[in-house]
RNA sequence: GGCGCUGUACCCAAGUGGCUUAAGGGGAAGGUCUGCAAAACCUUUAUUCGUCGGUUCGAAUCCGACCGGCGCCUCCA
């Protein structure tokens, strides 16, 4: 029984799908004006883990992530670079897909773009104007926040307090400073679309309402995003969708904690960020995912090299077993079948994940599992290949398919046959040297290979090697 | 000022009334194995959970006060 913390109710609730045959899941995607940073990556990865876990539980998931390709920041960037907005967004959309692929994030069912949903967006605004939830101020359409009685229910804010805070810029055209733009009148040189109110472009929030409605329906199961989207973005989405459709918009709201750097939120505006692609040059996707998975998704998480390295070190322990399993399965030996309670590990894994996605607990289960398997291997003469198959199945279902921290198909050896053959040759020479007690030579071979990123490991069965990243 | 989150070992981090006199990872120390390494395994590393009170047969877990950190309230995952 999966339980999730719902920002809307501020409680951990049992997850009950609207339609058990297909869960509808929407995640706020990137605004494509730049590379996304490793903090953004945390949200994308965690949403991916939620999705994968739902699939582990046997659900079909319709997973939709929007691409915001109309936005002030895009216009700014295109002016700076003196090329049209479309070229800018195309480049960053491509970069986005490159990065999420490297991060082993499963492809969404759909990546709707704002620019391809102008009709739906305009229709929704029209509906809101007709229903008097929005008003026209000289070609700008604003949402009339005071008309929507539930305004503030997600973020726990109320209109009076927000106004008392008064950090909102004053805009003469708005009836109320909290009112937000559904449609922005185009200024000279800005990209625009035709609408009943003249040339312009949609405001930020309305695209998510329009596109989620089109692809997932008026009411859907899960809507997720970073903590900072709770207000105003998601609050405004609720206001738009529920005013337009007269139905509850979303059942479960999930929000991800920030990635901090030196205990401070990583953000584009503070400039204290690393792009995901930068970090991926140094650490594997598995290590990055491990780092995220070891912390609770809602809390803050500090980012540093030391922390990433620690996650990577821990992963190595699992990967050493993965290599061993792959090797043993290739060897295909029949031998003793050790008694092992796989079920209890599946159960513990599921219990952890069911409890509001306690991924740190789930990772601990994986480590416990690895330790027990290693113990069996260390204390047995020959272990049957069937055992290794079962071990592989467990790790595939949990660590690989849900958490994405393991990759059984990752090439440990090089892709290049010549390289592999050369290493094998060196190993043969070193083994001979060892037999002749020429340890000076054998150690030189091992050390020099290590400098090249090839790690040799001796065991009773001979010498194995793995090629690390360099 | 309002709202929300948070404070557990050297570091990261679970646990939210008795199964825990506190998981897991990193680090450190010792040991087994090895020609030596590496890997793996074993052992050690919080009688204590920001502080002070209270509730309870029993609290890291509930309540109160206080101290500290962070976020949102403006674009931001």
PDB file of C-alpha atoms (C1' of nucleotides) in Angstrom, chain A residues 39-40 43 73 157 161-162 167-168 204 225-226 228-229 258-259 263 265-266 296 313 320 358 361 367-368 371 374-375 434 439 443 446 458, chain B residues 1-6 11-15 23-27 33 35-42 69-77:
ATOM      1  CA  UNK A  39      19.368  20.859  -8.554  1.00  0.00           C
ATOM      2  CA  UNK A  40      16.794  20.607 -11.311  1.00  0.00           C
ATOM      3  CA  UNK A  43      13.507  16.820  -9.178  1.00  0.00           C
ATOM      4  CA  UNK A  73      13.708  34.386 -20.237  1.00  0.00           C
ATOM      5  CA  UNK A 157      -1.356  31.272   2.264  1.00  0.00           C
ATOM      6  CA  UNK A 161      -1.376  37.923   4.341  1.00  0.00           C
ATOM      7  CA  UNK A 162       0.101  37.921   0.899  1.00  0.00           C
ATOM      8  CA  UNK A 167       6.635  42.219  -1.993  1.00  0.00           C
ATOM      9  CA  UNK A 168       4.564  42.077  -5.112  1.00  0.00           C
ATOM     10  CA  UNK A 204       3.586  31.004 -17.499  1.00  0.00           C
ATOM     11  CA  UNK A 225       7.601  19.621  -9.091  1.00  0.00           C
ATOM     12  CA  UNK A 226      10.157  21.412  -6.975  1.00  0.00           C
ATOM     13  CA  UNK A 228       9.575  26.482  -5.167  1.00  0.00           C
ATOM     14  CA  UNK A 229       6.726  25.828  -7.563  1.00  0.00           C
ATOM     15  CA  UNK A 258      16.057  21.681  -2.888  1.00  0.00           C
ATOM     16  CA  UNK A 259      19.589  20.827  -3.588  1.00  0.00           C
ATOM     17  CA  UNK A 263      23.611  25.159   2.889  1.00  0.00           C
ATOM     18  CA  UNK A 265      19.566  26.878  -2.266  1.00  0.00           C
ATOM     19  CA  UNK A 266      21.180  26.200  -5.622  1.00  0.00           C
ATOM     20  CA  UNK A 296      14.552  11.763   1.634  1.00  0.00           C
ATOM     21  CA  UNK A 313      32.234   4.774  -3.143  1.00  0.00           C
ATOM     22  CA  UNK A 320      31.563  -5.215  -7.440  1.00  0.00           C
ATOM     23  CA  UNK A 358      11.731   6.170   1.795  1.00  0.00           C
ATOM     24  CA  UNK A 361      15.714   2.983   3.622  1.00  0.00           C
ATOM     25  CA  UNK A 367      23.197  -2.790   0.939  1.00  0.00           C
ATOM     26  CA  UNK A 368      22.003  -5.364   3.440  1.00  0.00           C
ATOM     27  CA  UNK A 371      26.270  -7.886   2.234  1.00  0.00           C
ATOM     28  CA  UNK A 374      28.734 -11.541  -0.354  1.00  0.00           C
ATOM     29  CA  UNK A 375      28.829 -13.418   2.910  1.00  0.00           C
ATOM     30  CA  UNK A 434      54.012 -14.267 -10.404  1.00  0.00           C
ATOM     31  CA  UNK A 439      56.932  -9.793  -8.033  1.00  0.00           C
ATOM     32  CA  UNK A 443      53.538  -5.370  -9.501  1.00  0.00           C
ATOM     33  CA  UNK A 446      49.519  -4.015 -12.095  1.00  0.00           C
ATOM     34  CA  UNK A 458      43.593 -11.555  -8.079  1.00  0.00           C
TER      35      UNK A 458
ATOM     36  C1'   G B   1       5.803  40.245   9.678  1.00  0.00           C
ATOM     37  C1'   G B   2       3.042  35.550   7.768  1.00  0.00           C
ATOM     38  C1'   C B   3       3.435  30.395   6.308  1.00  0.00           C
ATOM     39  C1'   G B   4       6.300  25.912   5.996  1.00  0.00           C
ATOM     40  C1'   C B   5      10.525  22.692   6.721  1.00  0.00           C
ATOM     41  C1'   U B   6      14.537  21.322   9.815  1.00  0.00           C
ATOM     42  C1'   C B  11      30.656  13.443   7.627  1.00  0.00           C
ATOM     43  C1'   C B  12      25.952  12.124   4.915  1.00  0.00           C
ATOM     44  C1'   A B  13      21.477   9.957   6.600  1.00  0.00           C
ATOM     45  C1'   A B  14      16.948   6.463   8.203  1.00  0.00           C
ATOM     46  C1'   G B  15      13.975   5.850  12.382  1.00  0.00           C
ATOM     47  C1'   A B  23      19.248   1.335  10.126  1.00  0.00           C
ATOM     48  C1'   G B  24      22.429   2.109   5.914  1.00  0.00           C
ATOM     49  C1'   G B  25      26.613   4.620   3.338  1.00  0.00           C
ATOM     50  C1'   G B  26      31.368   7.314   3.684  1.00  0.00           C
ATOM     51  C1'   G B  27      35.625   7.928   6.835  1.00  0.00           C
ATOM     52  C1'   C B  33      42.478 -13.925   3.166  1.00  0.00           C
ATOM     53  C1'   G B  35      53.929 -12.869  -2.084  1.00  0.00           C
ATOM     54  C1'   C B  36      52.016  -7.861  -1.626  1.00  0.00           C
ATOM     55  C1'   A B  37      47.698  -5.323  -3.065  1.00  0.00           C
ATOM     56  C1'   A B  38      42.585  -5.003  -4.367  1.00  0.00           C
ATOM     57  C1'   A B  39      37.910  -7.092  -3.486  1.00  0.00           C
ATOM     58  C1'   A B  40      35.125  -9.665   0.113  1.00  0.00           C
ATOM     59  C1'   C B  41      34.192 -11.022   5.131  1.00  0.00           C
ATOM     60  C1'   C B  42      34.597 -10.158  10.722  1.00  0.00           C
ATOM     61  C1'   G B  69      19.795  26.408  10.220  1.00  0.00           C
ATOM     62  C1'   C B  70      16.890  26.729   5.704  1.00  0.00           C
ATOM     63  C1'   G B  71      12.973  27.805   2.294  1.00  0.00           C
ATOM     64  C1'   C B  72       8.525  30.320   0.333  1.00  0.00           C
ATOM     65  C1'   C B  73       5.792  34.961   0.362  1.00  0.00           C
ATOM     66  C1'   U B  74       9.147  38.119  -6.710  1.00  0.00           C
ATOM     67  C1'   C B  75      11.487  34.485 -11.877  1.00  0.00           C
ATOM     68  C1'   C B  76      13.358  29.746  -9.915  1.00  0.00           C
ATOM     69  C1'   A B  77      13.091  22.257  -9.706  1.00  0.00           C
TER      70        A B  77
END
